[in-house]
Amino acid sequence: MDNRQLANEINSLKETIESLIMEIQYLRNDLETTSKENERMKFRMSELEEALINAK
């Protein structure tokens, strides 16, 4: 493999790594959002359970 081919391969790998890093960040953001929404849902469920218990 000559230097030009090697440089092209390195650039291709660099772009792939950068793309993967961006995808990981998107997944982290999604996970954080989902976690926050899950906590809100747990809180709402506990409020609903409490309201049902008190309604008896």
MMTF fields as JSON, N, C-alpha, C and O atoms, coordinates in Angstrom:
{
  "mmtfVersion": "1.0.0",
  "mmtfProducer": "UNKNOWN",
  "numBonds": 223,
  "numAtoms": 224,
  "numGroups": 56,
  "numChains": 1,
  "numModels": 1,
  "chainsPerModel": [1],
  "groupsPerChain": [56],
  "chainIdList": ["A"],
  "bondAtomList": [4, 2, 8, 6, 12, 10, 16, 14, 20, 18, 24, 22, 28, 26, 32, 30, 36, 34, 40, 38, 44, 42, 48, 46, 52, 50, 56, 54, 60, 58, 64, 62, 68, 66, 72, 70, 76, 74, 80, 78, 84, 82, 88, 86, 92, 90, 96, 94, 100, 98, 104, 102, 108, 106, 112, 110, 116, 114, 120, 118, 124, 122, 128, 126, 132, 130, 136, 134, 140, 138, 144, 142, 148, 146, 152, 150, 156, 154, 160, 158, 164, 162, 168, 166, 172, 170, 176, 174, 180, 178, 184, 182, 188, 186, 192, 190, 196, 194, 200, 198, 204, 202, 208, 206, 212, 210, 216, 214, 220, 218],
  "bondOrderList": [1, 1, 1, 1, 1, 1, 1, 1, 1, 1, 1, 1, 1, 1, 1, 1, 1, 1, 1, 1, 1, 1, 1, 1, 1, 1, 1, 1, 1, 1, 1, 1, 1, 1, 1, 1, 1, 1, 1, 1, 1, 1, 1, 1, 1, 1, 1, 1, 1, 1, 1, 1, 1, 1, 1],
  "groupList": [{"groupName": "MET", "atomNameList": ["N", "CA", "C", "O"], "elementList": ["N", "C", "C", "O"], "formalChargeList": [0, 0, 0, 0], "bondAtomList": [1, 0, 2, 1, 3, 2], "bondOrderList": [1, 1, 2], "singleLetterCode": "M", "chemCompType": "L-PEPTIDE LINKING"}, {"groupName": "ASP", "atomNameList": ["N", "CA", "C", "O"], "elementList": ["N", "C", "C", "O"], "formalChargeList": [0, 0, 0, 0], "bondAtomList": [1, 0, 2, 1, 3, 2], "bondOrderList": [1, 1, 2], "singleLetterCode": "D", "chemCompType": "L-PEPTIDE LINKING"}, {"groupName": "ASN", "atomNameList": ["N", "CA", "C", "O"], "elementList": ["N", "C", "C", "O"], "formalChargeList": [0, 0, 0, 0], "bondAtomList": [1, 0, 2, 1, 3, 2], "bondOrderList": [1, 1, 2], "singleLetterCode": "N", "chemCompType": "L-PEPTIDE LINKING"}, {"groupName": "ARG", "atomNameList": ["N", "CA", "C", "O"], "elementList": ["N", "C", "C", "O"], "formalChargeList": [0, 0, 0, 0], "bondAtomList": [1, 0, 2, 1, 3, 2], "bondOrderList": [1, 1, 2], "singleLetterCode": "R", "chemCompType": "L-PEPTIDE LINKING"}, {"groupName": "GLN", "atomNameList": ["N", "CA", "C", "O"], "elementList": ["N", "C", "C", "O"], "formalChargeList": [0, 0, 0, 0], "bondAtomList": [1, 0, 2, 1, 3, 2], "bondOrderList": [1, 1, 2], "singleLetterCode": "Q", "chemCompType": "L-PEPTIDE LINKING"}, {"groupName": "LEU", "atomNameList": ["N", "CA", "C", "O"], "elementList": ["N", "C", "C", "O"], "formalChargeList": [0, 0, 0, 0], "bondAtomList": [1, 0, 2, 1, 3, 2], "bondOrderList": [1, 1, 2], "singleLetterCode": "L", "chemCompType": "L-PEPTIDE LINKING"}, {"groupName": "ALA", "atomNameList": ["N", "CA", "C", "O"], "elementList": ["N", "C", "C", "O"], "formalChargeList": [0, 0, 0, 0], "bondAtomList": [1, 0, 2, 1, 3, 2], "bondOrderList": [1, 1, 2], "singleLetterCode": "A", "chemCompType": "L-PEPTIDE LINKING"}, {"groupName": "GLU", "atomNameList": ["N", "CA", "C", "O"], "elementList": ["N", "C", "C", "O"], "formalChargeList": [0, 0, 0, 0], "bondAtomList": [1, 0, 2, 1, 3, 2], "bondOrderList": [1, 1, 2], "singleLetterCode": "E", "chemCompType": "L-PEPTIDE LINKING"}, {"groupName": "ILE", "atomNameList": ["N", "CA", "C", "O"], "elementList": ["N", "C", "C", "O"], "formalChargeList": [0, 0, 0, 0], "bondAtomList": [1, 0, 2, 1, 3, 2], "bondOrderList": [1, 1, 2], "singleLetterCode": "I", "chemCompType": "L-PEPTIDE LINKING"}, {"groupName": "SER", "atomNameList": ["N", "CA", "C", "O"], "elementList": ["N", "C", "C", "O"], "formalChargeList": [0, 0, 0, 0], "bondAtomList": [1, 0, 2, 1, 3, 2], "bondOrderList": [1, 1, 2], "singleLetterCode": "S", "chemCompType": "L-PEPTIDE LINKING"}, {"groupName": "LYS", "atomNameList": ["N", "CA", "C", "O"], "elementList": ["N", "C", "C", "O"], "formalChargeList": [0, 0, 0, 0], "bondAtomList": [1, 0, 2, 1, 3, 2], "bondOrderList": [1, 1, 2], "singleLetterCode": "K", "chemCompType": "L-PEPTIDE LINKING"}, {"groupName": "THR", "atomNameList": ["N", "CA", "C", "O"], "elementList": ["N", "C", "C", "O"], "formalChargeList": [0, 0, 0, 0], "bondAtomList": [1, 0, 2, 1, 3, 2], "bondOrderList": [1, 1, 2], "singleLetterCode": "T", "chemCompType": "L-PEPTIDE LINKING"}, {"groupName": "TYR", "atomNameList": ["N", "CA", "C", "O"], "elementList": ["N", "C", "C", "O"], "formalChargeList": [0, 0, 0, 0], "bondAtomList": [1, 0, 2, 1, 3, 2], "bondOrderList": [1, 1, 2], "singleLetterCode": "Y", "chemCompType": "L-PEPTIDE LINKING"}, {"groupName": "PHE", "atomNameList": ["N", "CA", "C", "O"], "elementList": ["N", "C", "C", "O"], "formalChargeList": [0, 0, 0, 0], "bondAtomList": [1, 0, 2, 1, 3, 2], "bondOrderList": [1, 1, 2], "singleLetterCode": "F", "chemCompType": "L-PEPTIDE LINKING"}],
  "groupTypeList": [0, 1, 2, 3, 4, 5, 6, 2, 7, 8, 2, 9, 5, 10, 7, 11, 8, 7, 9, 5, 8, 0, 7, 8, 4, 12, 5, 3, 2, 1, 5, 7, 11, 11, 9, 10, 7, 2, 7, 3, 0, 10, 13, 3, 0, 9, 7, 5, 7, 7, 6, 5, 8, 2, 6, 10],
  "groupIdList": [1, 2, 3, 4, 5, 6, 7, 8, 9, 10, 11, 12, 13, 14, 15, 16, 17, 18, 19, 20, 21, 22, 23, 24, 25, 26, 27, 28, 29, 30, 31, 32, 33, 34, 35, 36, 37, 38, 39, 40, 41, 42, 43, 44, 45, 46, 47, 48, 49, 50, 51, 52, 53, 54, 55, 56],
  "secStructList": [7, 7, 2, 2, 2, 2, 2, 2, 2, 2, 2, 2, 2, 2, 2, 2, 2, 2, 2, 2, 2, 2, 2, 2, 2, 2, 2, 2, 2, 2, 2, 2, 2, 2, 2, 2, 2, 2, 2, 2, 2, 2, 2, 2, 2, 2, 2, 2, 2, 2, 2, 2, 2, 2, 2, 7],
  "xCoordList": [0.857, 0.0, 0.898, 1.793, 0.651, 1.483, 0.955, -0.101, 1.717, 1.385, 0.018, -0.71, -0.326, -1.613, -2.767, -3.747, -2.656, -3.693, -3.802, -4.897, -2.649, -2.634, -3.282, -4.05, -2.977, -3.569, -5.083, -5.831, -5.535, -6.978, -7.644, -8.726, -6.998, -7.553, -7.621, -8.605, -6.591, -6.576, -7.68, -8.372, -7.856, -8.924, -10.293, -11.186, -10.455, -11.729, -12.007, -13.127, -11.002, -11.156, -11.443, -12.252, -10.769, -11.002, -12.454, -13.086, -12.979, -14.374, -15.337, -16.34, -15.017, -15.859, -15.857, -16.911, -14.701, -14.591, -15.349, -16.063, -15.207, -15.927, -17.434, -18.181, -17.874, -19.292, -19.789, -20.874, -19.0, -19.373, -19.42, -20.306, -18.491, -18.48, -19.743, -20.351, -20.131, -21.357, -22.571, -23.459, -22.615, -23.744, -23.819, -24.908, -22.671, -22.633, -23.183, -23.924, -22.827, -23.331, -24.844, -25.539, -25.354, -26.804, -27.473, -28.507, -26.884, -27.451, -27.402, -28.336, -26.317, -26.226, -27.327, -27.977, -27.526, -28.57, -29.945, -30.767, -30.181, -31.461, -31.644, -32.733, -30.589, -30.66, -30.946, -31.741, -30.311, -30.544, -31.997, -32.64, -32.497, -33.879, -34.837, -35.788, -34.59, -35.445, -35.422, -36.452, -34.259, -34.132, -34.946, -35.63, -34.872, -35.646, -37.142, -37.914, -37.54, -38.957, -39.421, -40.546, -38.565, -38.888, -39.094, -40.013, -38.257, -38.408, -39.723, -40.411, -40.069, -41.345, -42.519, -43.508, -42.399, -43.481, -43.621, -44.738, -42.508, -42.569, -43.265, -44.081, -42.938, -43.559, -45.065, -45.856, -45.459, -46.885, -47.608, -48.733, -46.958, -47.565, -47.75, -48.776, -46.757, -46.9, -48.028, -48.755, -48.172, -49.288, -50.624, -51.575, -50.693, -51.921, -52.24, -53.391, -51.239, -51.453, -51.965, -52.881, -51.361, -51.786, -53.229, -54.01, -53.586, -54.952, -55.945, -57.044, -55.557, -56.451, -56.631, -57.734, -55.557, -55.643, -56.531, -57.36, -56.361, -57.143, -58.604, -59.463, -58.894, -60.259, -61.108, -62.335, -60.484, -61.244, -62.005, -62.69],
  "yCoordList": [-1.177, 0.0, 1.234, 1.361, 2.137, 3.347, 4.385, 4.216, 5.451, 6.476, 7.109, 7.401, 7.318, 7.936, 7.017, 7.477, 5.752, 4.804, 4.72, 4.661, 4.717, 4.671, 5.917, 5.827, 7.079, 8.338, 8.318, 8.759, 7.81, 7.713, 6.775, 7.066, 5.659, 4.702, 5.318, 5.132, 6.04, 6.705, 7.745, 7.834, 8.539, 9.542, 8.89, 9.388, 7.785, 7.068, 6.56, 6.682, 5.996, 5.51, 6.657, 6.525, 7.786, 8.969, 9.432, 9.745, 9.475, 9.884, 8.897, 9.294, 7.619, 6.607, 6.772, 6.695, 6.995, 7.186, 8.427, 8.393, 9.52, 10.75, 10.532, 11.025, 9.795, 9.492, 8.648, 8.89, 7.666, 6.822, 7.622, 7.408, 8.524, 9.365, 10.234, 10.396, 10.786, 11.593, 10.729, 11.158, 9.526, 8.632, 8.266, 8.193, 8.037, 7.742, 8.925, 8.733, 10.14, 11.325, 11.446, 11.783, 11.167, 11.188, 10.153, 10.429, 8.964, 7.911, 8.289, 7.999, 8.934, 9.413, 10.417, 10.36, 11.344, 12.353, 11.702, 12.06, 10.747, 10.027, 9.284, 9.284, 8.656, 7.915, 8.852, 8.524, 9.998, 10.977, 11.469, 11.583, 11.754, 12.202, 11.115, 11.393, 9.889, 8.769, 8.561, 8.272, 8.707, 8.549, 9.608, 9.299, 10.847, 11.929, 11.678, 11.858, 11.259, 10.974, 9.805, 9.809, 8.818, 7.666, 8.098, 7.621, 8.983, 9.479, 10.247, 10.097, 11.063, 11.794, 10.823, 11.017, 9.779, 8.792, 8.048, 7.786, 7.711, 7.042, 7.941, 7.474, 9.222, 10.167, 10.241, 10.223, 10.324, 10.395, 9.12, 9.168, 7.982, 6.709, 6.662, 6.189, 7.152, 7.144, 8.073, 7.769, 9.204, 10.098, 9.428, 9.547, 8.728, 8.028, 6.92, 6.761, 6.169, 5.109, 5.708, 5.175, 6.818, 7.461, 7.944, 7.789, 8.529, 9.016, 7.848, 7.974, 6.717, 5.558, 5.001, 4.608, 4.966, 4.48, 5.403, 4.933, 6.701, 7.672, 7.732, 8.177, 7.301, 7.342, 6.219, 6.27, 5.212, 4.055, 4.417, 3.57],
  "zCoordList": [0.0, 0.0, 0.0, 0.835, -0.94, -0.972, 0.014, 0.623, 0.149, 1.149, 0.908, 1.857, -0.346, -0.662, -0.248, 0.338, -0.543, -0.139, 1.378, 1.937, 2.028, 3.492, 4.077, 5.034, 3.508, 3.978, 3.78, 4.653, 2.636, 2.381, 3.381, 3.889, 3.657, 4.623, 6.018, 6.735, 6.396, 7.702, 7.783, 8.797, 6.719, 6.707, 6.787, 7.472, 6.093, 6.145, 7.553, 8.049, 8.191, 9.563, 10.522, 11.441, 10.297, 11.14, 11.029, 12.037, 9.809, 9.606, 10.271, 10.864, 10.165, 10.794, 12.304, 12.936, 12.885, 14.336, 14.77, 15.772, 14.035, 14.367, 14.295, 15.14, 13.287, 13.146, 14.321, 14.85, 14.723, 15.859, 17.156, 17.984, 17.335, 18.533, 18.574, 19.632, 17.437, 17.385, 17.709, 18.446, 17.168, 17.432, 18.912, 19.481, 19.53, 20.967, 21.757, 22.721, 21.36, 22.06, 21.917, 22.876, 20.709, 20.516, 21.414, 22.023, 21.495, 22.336, 23.811, 24.558, 24.235, 25.62, 25.916, 26.96, 24.976, 25.161, 25.24, 26.084, 24.356, 24.385, 25.694, 26.268, 26.164, 27.423, 28.591, 29.472, 28.601, 29.668, 29.642, 30.685, 28.449, 28.312, 28.777, 29.508, 28.359, 28.746, 30.255, 30.863, 30.85, 32.296, 33.037, 34.013, 32.577, 33.202, 33.048, 33.99, 31.849, 31.622, 32.49, 32.989, 32.669, 33.507, 34.96, 35.625, 35.445, 36.816, 36.974, 37.983, 35.985, 36.039, 36.026, 36.733, 35.214, 35.131, 36.461, 36.908, 37.088, 38.396, 39.42, 40.214, 39.392, 40.313, 40.059, 41.002, 38.795, 38.471, 38.881, 39.38, 38.669, 39.068, 40.58, 41.069, 41.322, 42.78, 43.221, 44.168, 42.533, 42.853, 42.55, 43.323, 41.429, 41.051, 42.055, 42.46, 42.451, 43.454, 44.762, 45.389, 45.158, 46.402, 46.291, 47.23, 45.144, 44.94, 44.958, 45.499, 44.367, 44.373, 45.779, 46.158, 46.544, 47.918, 48.751, 49.53, 48.588, 49.357, 48.903, 49.664, 47.697, 47.177, 47.739, 47.647, 48.316, 48.853, 50.086, 50.659]
}
